[in-house]
CSV table of C-alpha atoms in Angstrom, one decimal:
chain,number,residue,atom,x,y,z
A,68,UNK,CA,-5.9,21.8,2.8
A,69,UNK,CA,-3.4,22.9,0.4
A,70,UNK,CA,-2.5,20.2,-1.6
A,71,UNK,CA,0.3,22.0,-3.8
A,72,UNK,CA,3.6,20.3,-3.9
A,73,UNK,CA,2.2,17.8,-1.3
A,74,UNK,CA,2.8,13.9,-1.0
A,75,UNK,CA,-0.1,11.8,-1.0
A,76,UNK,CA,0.8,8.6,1.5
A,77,UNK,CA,-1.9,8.0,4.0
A,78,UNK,CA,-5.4,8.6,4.8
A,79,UNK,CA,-4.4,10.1,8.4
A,80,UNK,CA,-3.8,13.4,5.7
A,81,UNK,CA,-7.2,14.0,5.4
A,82,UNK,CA,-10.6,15.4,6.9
A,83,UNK,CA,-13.8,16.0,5.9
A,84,UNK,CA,-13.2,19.2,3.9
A,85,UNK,CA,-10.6,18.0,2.1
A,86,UNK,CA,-12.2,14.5,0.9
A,87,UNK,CA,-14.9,17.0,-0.4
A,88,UNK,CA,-12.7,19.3,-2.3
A,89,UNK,CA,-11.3,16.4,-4.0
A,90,UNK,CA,-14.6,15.4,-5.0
A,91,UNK,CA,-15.6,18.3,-6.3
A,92,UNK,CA,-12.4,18.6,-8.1
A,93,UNK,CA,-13.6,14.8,-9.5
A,94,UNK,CA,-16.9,15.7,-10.6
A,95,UNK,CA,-15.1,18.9,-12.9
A,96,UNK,CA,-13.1,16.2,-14.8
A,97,UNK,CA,-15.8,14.0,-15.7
A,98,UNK,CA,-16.3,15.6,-19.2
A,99,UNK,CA,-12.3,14.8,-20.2
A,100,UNK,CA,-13.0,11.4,-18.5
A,101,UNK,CA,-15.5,10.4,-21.0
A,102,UNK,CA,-13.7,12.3,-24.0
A,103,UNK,CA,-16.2,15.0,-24.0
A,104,UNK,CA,-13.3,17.4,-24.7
A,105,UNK,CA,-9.7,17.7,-23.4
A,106,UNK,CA,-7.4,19.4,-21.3
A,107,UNK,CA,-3.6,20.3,-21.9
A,108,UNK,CA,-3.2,21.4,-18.8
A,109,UNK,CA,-0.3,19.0,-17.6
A,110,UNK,CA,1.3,19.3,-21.3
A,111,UNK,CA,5.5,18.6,-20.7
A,112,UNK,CA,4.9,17.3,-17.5
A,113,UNK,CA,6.1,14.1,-16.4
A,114,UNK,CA,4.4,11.1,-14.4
A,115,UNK,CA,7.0,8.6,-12.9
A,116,UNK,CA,4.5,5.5,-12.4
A,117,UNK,CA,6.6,3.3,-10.4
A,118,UNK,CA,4.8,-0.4,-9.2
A,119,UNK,CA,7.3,-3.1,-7.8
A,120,UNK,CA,4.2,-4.8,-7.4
A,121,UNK,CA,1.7,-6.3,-9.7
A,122,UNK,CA,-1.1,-3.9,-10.9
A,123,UNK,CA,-3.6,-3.6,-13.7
A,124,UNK,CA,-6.2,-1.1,-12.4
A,125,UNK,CA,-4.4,0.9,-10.2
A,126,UNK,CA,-0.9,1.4,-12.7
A,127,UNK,CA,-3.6,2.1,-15.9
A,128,UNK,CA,-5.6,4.0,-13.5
A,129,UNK,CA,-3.2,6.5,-12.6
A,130,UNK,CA,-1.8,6.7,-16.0
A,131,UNK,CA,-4.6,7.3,-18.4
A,132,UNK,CA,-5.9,10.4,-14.7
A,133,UNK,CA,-2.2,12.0,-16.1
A,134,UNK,CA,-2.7,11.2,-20.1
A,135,UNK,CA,-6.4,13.0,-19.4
A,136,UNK,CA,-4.4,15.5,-18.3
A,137,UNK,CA,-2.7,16.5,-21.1
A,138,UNK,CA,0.8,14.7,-19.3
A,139,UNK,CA,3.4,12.1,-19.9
A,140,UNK,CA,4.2,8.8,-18.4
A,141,UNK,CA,7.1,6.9,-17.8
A,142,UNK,CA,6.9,3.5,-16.0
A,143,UNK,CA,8.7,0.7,-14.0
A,144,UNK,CA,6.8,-2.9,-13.6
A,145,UNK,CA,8.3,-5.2,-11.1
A,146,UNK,CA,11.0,-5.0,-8.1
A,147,UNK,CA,13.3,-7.5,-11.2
A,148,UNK,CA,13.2,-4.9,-13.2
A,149,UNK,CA,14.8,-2.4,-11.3
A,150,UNK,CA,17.7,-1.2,-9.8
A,151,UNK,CA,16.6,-2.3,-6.2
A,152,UNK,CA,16.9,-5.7,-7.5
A,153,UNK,CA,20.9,-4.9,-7.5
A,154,UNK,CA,20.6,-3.7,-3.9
A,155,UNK,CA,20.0,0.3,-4.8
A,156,UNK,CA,18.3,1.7,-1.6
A,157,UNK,CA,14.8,3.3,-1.6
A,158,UNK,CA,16.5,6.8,-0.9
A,159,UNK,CA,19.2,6.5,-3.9
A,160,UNK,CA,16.1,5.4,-6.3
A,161,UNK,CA,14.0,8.3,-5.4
A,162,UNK,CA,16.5,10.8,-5.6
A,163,UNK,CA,17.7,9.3,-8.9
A,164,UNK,CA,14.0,8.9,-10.2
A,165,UNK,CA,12.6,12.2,-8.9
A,166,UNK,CA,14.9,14.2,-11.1
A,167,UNK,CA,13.3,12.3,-14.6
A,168,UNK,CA,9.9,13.0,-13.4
A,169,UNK,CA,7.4,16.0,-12.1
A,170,UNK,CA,5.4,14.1,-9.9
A,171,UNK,CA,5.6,10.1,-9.0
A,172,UNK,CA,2.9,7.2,-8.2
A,173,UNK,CA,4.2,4.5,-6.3
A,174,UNK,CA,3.6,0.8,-5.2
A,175,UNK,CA,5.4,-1.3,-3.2
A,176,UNK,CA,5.3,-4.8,-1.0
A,177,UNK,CA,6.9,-3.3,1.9
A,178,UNK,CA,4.6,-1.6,4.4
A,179,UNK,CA,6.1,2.1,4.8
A,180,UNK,CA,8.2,2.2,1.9
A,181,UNK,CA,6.5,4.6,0.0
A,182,UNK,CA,6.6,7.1,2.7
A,183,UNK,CA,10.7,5.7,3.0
A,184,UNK,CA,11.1,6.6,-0.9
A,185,UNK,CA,9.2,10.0,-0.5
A,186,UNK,CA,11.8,10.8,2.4
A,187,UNK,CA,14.3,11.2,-0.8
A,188,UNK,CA,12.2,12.1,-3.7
A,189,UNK,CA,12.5,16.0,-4.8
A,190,UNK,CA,9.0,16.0,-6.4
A,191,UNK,CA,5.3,15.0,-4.9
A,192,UNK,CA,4.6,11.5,-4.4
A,193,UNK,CA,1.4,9.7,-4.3
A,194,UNK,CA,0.5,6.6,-2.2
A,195,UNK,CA,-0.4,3.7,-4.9
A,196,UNK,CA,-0.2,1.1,-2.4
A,197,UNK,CA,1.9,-0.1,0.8
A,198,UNK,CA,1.8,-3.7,1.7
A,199,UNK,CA,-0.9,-4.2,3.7
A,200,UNK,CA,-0.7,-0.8,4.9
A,201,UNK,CA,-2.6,1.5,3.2
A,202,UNK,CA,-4.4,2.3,-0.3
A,203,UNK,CA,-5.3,5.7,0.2
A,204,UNK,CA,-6.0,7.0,-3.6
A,205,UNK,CA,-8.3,3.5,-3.7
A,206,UNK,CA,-10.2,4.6,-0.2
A,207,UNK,CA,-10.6,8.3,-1.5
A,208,UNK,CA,-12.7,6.6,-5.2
A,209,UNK,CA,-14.9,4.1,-2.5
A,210,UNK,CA,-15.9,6.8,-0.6
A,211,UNK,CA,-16.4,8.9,-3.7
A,212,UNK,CA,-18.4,5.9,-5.3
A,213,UNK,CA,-19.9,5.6,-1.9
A,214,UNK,CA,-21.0,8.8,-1.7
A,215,UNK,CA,-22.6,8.8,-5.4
A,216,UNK,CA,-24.7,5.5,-5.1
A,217,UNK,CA,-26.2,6.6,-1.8
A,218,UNK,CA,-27.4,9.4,-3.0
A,219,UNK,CA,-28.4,7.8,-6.2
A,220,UNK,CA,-30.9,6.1,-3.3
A,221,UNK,CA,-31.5,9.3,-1.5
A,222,UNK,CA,-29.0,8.8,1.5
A,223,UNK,CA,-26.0,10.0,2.5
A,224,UNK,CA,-22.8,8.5,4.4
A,225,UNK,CA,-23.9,9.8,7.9
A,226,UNK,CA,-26.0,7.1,9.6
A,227,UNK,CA,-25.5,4.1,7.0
A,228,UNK,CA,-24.7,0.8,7.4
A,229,UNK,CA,-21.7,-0.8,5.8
A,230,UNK,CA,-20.7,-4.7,5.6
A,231,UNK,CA,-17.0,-5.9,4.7
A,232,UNK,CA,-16.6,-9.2,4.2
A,233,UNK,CA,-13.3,-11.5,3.5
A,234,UNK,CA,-9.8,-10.9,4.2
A,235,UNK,CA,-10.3,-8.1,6.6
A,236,UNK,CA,-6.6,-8.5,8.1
A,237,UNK,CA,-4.4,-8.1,4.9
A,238,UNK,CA,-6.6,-6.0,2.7
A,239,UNK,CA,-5.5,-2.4,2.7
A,240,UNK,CA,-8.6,-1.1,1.0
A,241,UNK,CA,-10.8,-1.8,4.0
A,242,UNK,CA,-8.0,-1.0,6.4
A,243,UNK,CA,-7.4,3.0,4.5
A,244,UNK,CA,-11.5,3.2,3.7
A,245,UNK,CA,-12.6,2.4,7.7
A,246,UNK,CA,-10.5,5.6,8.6
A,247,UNK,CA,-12.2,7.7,6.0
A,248,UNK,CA,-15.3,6.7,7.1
A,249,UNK,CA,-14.6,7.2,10.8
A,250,UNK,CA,-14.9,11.0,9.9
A,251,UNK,CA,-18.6,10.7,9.6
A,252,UNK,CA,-21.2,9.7,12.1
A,253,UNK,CA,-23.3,7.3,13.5
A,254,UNK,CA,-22.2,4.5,11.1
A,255,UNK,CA,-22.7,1.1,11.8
A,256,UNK,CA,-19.8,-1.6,10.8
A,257,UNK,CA,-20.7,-5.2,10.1
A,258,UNK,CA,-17.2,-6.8,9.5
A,259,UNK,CA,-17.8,-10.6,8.4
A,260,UNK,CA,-14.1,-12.5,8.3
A,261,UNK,CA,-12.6,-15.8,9.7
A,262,UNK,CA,-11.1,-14.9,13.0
A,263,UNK,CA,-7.9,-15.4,11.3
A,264,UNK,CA,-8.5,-12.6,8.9
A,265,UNK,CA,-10.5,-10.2,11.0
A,266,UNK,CA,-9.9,-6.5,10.9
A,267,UNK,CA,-6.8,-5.3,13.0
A,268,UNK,CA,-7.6,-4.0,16.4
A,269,UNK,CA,-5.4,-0.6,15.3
A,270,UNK,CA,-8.4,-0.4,12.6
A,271,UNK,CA,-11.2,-1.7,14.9
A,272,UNK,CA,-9.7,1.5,17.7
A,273,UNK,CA,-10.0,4.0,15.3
A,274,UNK,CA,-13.5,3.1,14.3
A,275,UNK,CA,-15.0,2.3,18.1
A,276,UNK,CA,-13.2,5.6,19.2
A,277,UNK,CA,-15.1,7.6,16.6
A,278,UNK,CA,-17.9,6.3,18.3
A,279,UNK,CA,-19.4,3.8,15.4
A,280,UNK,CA,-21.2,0.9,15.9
A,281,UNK,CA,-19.3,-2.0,15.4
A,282,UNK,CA,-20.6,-6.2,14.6
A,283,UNK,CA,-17.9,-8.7,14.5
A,284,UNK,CA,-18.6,-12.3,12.8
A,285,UNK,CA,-17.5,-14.9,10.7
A,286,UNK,CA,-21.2,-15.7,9.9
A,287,UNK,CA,-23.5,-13.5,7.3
A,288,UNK,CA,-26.1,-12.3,9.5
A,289,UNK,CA,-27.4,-9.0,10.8
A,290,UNK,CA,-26.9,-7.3,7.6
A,291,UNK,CA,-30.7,-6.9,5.6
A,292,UNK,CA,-30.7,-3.5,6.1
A,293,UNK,CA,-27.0,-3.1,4.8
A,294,UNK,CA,-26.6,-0.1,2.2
A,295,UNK,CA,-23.1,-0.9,1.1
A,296,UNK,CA,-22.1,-4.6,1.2
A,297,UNK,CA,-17.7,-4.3,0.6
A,298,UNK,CA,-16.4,-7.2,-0.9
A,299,UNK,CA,-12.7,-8.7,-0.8
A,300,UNK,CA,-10.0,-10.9,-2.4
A,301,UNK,CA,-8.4,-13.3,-0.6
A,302,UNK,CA,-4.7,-11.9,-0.3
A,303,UNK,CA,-2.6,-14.6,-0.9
A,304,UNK,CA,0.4,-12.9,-2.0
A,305,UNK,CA,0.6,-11.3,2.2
A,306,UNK,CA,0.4,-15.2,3.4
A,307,UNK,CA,3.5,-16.9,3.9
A,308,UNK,CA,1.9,-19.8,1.0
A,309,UNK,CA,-0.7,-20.2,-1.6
A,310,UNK,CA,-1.5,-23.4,0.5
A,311,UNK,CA,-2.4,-20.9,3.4
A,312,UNK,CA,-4.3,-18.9,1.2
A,313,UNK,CA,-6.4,-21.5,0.2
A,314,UNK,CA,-7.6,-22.2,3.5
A,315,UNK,CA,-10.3,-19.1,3.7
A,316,UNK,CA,-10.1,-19.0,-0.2
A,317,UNK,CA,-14.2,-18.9,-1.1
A,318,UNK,CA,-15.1,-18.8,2.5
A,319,UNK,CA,-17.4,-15.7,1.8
A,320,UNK,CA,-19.1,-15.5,-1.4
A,321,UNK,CA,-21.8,-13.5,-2.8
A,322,UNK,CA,-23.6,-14.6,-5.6
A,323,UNK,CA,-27.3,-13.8,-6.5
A,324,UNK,CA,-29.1,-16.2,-4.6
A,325,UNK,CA,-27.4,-15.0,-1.3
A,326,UNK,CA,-27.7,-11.2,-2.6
A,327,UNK,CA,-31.6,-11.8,-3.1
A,328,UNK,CA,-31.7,-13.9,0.8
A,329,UNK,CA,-29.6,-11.4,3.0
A,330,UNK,CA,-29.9,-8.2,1.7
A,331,UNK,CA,-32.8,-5.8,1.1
A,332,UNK,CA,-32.8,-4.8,-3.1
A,333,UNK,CA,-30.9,-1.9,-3.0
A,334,UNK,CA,-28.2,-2.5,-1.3
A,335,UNK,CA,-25.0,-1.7,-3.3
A,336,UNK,CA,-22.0,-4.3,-4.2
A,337,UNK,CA,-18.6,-3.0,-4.2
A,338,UNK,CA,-15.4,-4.7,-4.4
A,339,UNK,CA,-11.8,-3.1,-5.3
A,340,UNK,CA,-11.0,-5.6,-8.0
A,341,UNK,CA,-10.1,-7.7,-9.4
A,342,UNK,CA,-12.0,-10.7,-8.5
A,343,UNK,CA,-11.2,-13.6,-8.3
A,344,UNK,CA,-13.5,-15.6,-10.7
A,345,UNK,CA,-12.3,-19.1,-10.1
A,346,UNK,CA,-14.3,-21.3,-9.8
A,347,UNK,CA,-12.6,-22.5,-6.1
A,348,UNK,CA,-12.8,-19.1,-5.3
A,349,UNK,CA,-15.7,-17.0,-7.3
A,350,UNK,CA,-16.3,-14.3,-4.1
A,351,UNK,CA,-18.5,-12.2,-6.6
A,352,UNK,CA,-20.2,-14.4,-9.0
A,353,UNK,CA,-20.8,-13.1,-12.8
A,354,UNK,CA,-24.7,-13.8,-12.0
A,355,UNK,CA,-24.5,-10.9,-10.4
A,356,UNK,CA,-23.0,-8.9,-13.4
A,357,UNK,CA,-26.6,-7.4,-14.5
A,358,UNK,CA,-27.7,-6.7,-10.9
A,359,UNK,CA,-28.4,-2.6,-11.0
A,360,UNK,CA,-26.0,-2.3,-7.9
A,361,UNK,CA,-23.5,-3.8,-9.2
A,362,UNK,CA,-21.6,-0.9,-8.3
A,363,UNK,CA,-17.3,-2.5,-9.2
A,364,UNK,CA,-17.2,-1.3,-12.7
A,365,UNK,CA,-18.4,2.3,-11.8
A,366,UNK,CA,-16.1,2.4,-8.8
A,367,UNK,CA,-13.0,1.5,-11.2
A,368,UNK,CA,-14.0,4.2,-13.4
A,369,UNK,CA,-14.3,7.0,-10.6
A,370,UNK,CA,-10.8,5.5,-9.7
A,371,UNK,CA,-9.8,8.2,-12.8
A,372,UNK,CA,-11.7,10.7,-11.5
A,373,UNK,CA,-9.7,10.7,-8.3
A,374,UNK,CA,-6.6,10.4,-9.5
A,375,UNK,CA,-7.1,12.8,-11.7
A,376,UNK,CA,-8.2,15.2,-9.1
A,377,UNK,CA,-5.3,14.5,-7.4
A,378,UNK,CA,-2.8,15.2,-10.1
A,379,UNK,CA,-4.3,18.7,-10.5
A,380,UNK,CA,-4.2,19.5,-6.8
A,381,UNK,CA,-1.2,18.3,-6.0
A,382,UNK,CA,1.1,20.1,-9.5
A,383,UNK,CA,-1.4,23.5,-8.0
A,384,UNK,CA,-3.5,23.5,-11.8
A,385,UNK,CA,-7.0,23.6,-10.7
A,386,UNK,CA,-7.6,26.6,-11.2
A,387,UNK,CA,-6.3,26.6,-15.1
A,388,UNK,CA,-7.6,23.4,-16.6
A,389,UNK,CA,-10.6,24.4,-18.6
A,390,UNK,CA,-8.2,27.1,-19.9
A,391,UNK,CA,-6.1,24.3,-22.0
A,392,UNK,CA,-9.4,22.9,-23.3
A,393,UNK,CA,-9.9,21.7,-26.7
A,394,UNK,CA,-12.6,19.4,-28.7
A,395,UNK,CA,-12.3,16.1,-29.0
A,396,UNK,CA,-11.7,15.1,-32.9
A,397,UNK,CA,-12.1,11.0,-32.9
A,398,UNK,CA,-15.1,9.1,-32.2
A,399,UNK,CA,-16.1,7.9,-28.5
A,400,UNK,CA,-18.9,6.8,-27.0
A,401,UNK,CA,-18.0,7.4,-23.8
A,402,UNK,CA,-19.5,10.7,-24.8
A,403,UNK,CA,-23.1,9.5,-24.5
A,404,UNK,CA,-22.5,7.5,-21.4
């Protein structure tokens, strides 16, 4: 795939080559990623980090990928503070915005607006989040991480077995990361929800056409020989009231006890953050915070990885980055992780 000039909006973009062209692309900018050295590569360019809708990881995320980069960033927080609040159209935004910036990260509440916005933008735009749509920068770093703890254990995507558990209907990571996976074979799918918040049948087609294995339950059974246990947040902000959300709020938690009763010792624990850590909620307890598999914190940091990867394919500088290099003058111990 040539990447150059390209927007990143969905998953549907991707196959199996290209998934692995970002990742090697990922791997080469781990040494900037923990301040071995750094690149100048990006240096003048211009990042337009737009998020109308709240974001810690993801808006930092895709930030500090650019700053690694040797590049800029200018950002908008919040549909109030910007001009859509005074009725400004997606189309008159992104032709306006486009024009400040080289390339532009977006997140929005509405469910195709992204691709909408991209429709008027004159430079590349990445996908930071649709609704309940799609995640597909966030599915690329799961598979990634995927990829890295299995073979940490000596397996590999093909063949494993993978249980998501929560709020399968509104949760766009498991919605963009079940199409990724459907590239790959004989994968099994354990999907553990209230009905109410099962997967979507245009997710569960895409998986059962691809000719996975599929278990569908709101009980947490069948899954000792899980490799990859996914955990989620309860949405609230996609129900129509907190009080709503409350109703499946912990409904499926994971804690050590339950890690240590249901699955065998190496399966891997990943979650997309953040958790919710209250106490009526608490779907992945701190006990679990010195378990070796334990895999959220190194999935967040691959996040930069990918986004970095992405930033380099996408402005065509692959090819030049370790050209721009130079040391790395402060102290870091990121170094010596």
């Amino acid at each position: 795939m040539n990447f150059t000039g390209k927007n990143i909006l969905s998953v549907d973009q991707f196959d199996r080559d290209s998934t692995e062209q970002i990742f090697e692309i990922a791997d080469r900018m781990l040494p900037y990623a923990r301040r071995q050295k750094r690149t100048r590569v990006l240096d003048g360019a211009i990042l337009g980090n737009l998020f109308f809708e709240p974001s810690t990881r993801t808006r930092i995320s895709f930030g500090t990928a650019f700053n690694l980069l040797g590049g800029e960033v200018r950002e908008t927080t919040g549909m109030e503070s910007s001009a859509l609040a005074k009725g400004e159209s997606l189309y008159d935004t992104a032709r306006v915005l486009s024009s400040y910036s080289d390339i532009i990260a977006m997140r929005h509440p509405k469910s195709g607006s992204v691709a909408e916005f991209a429709g008027g933008s004159r430079v590349p735009v990445i996908n930071g989040g649709d609704g309940a749509n799609e995640h597909p920068t966030q599915a690329l770093l799961d598979l990634y991480t995927i990829k890295k703890e299995l073979a940490y254990h000596g397996h590999a995507i093909d063949g494993m077995h993978i249980c998501m558990m929560g709020d399968l209907k509104f949760g766009r990571t498991v919605h963009s990361l079940s199409r990724l996976l459907s590239m790959y074979k004989n994968i099994r799918f354990t999907l553990i929800a209230p009905h109410e918040l099962s997967m979507p049948d245009s997710i569960l087609e895409v998986i059962e056409q691809a000719g996975h294995r599929v278990t569908i339950t709101d009980q947490v059974v069948g899954i000792s020989d899980a490799d990859i246990v996914y955990q989620t947040r309860i949405q609230q902000e996609r129900f129509t009231s907190p009080q709503e959300a409350n109703q499946y709020r912990g409904k499926f938690r994971l804690n050590s006890e339950i890690y240590t009763k249901h699955y065998k010792p190496n399966t891997v624990i990943m979650h997309p953050l953040p958790r919710d850590s209250r106490a009526e909620a608490n779907e992945l307890d701190n006990d679990l915070n010195q378990n070796p598999n334990l895999a959220i914190f190194r999935q967040a940091d691959n996040g930069v990885l990918i986004r970095m990867a992405l930033f380099a394919l996408t402005l065509g500088v692959t090819d030049q980055v370790d050209r721009h290099e130079c040391e790395v003058n402060w102290y870091s111990d990121k170094r010596n992780v």
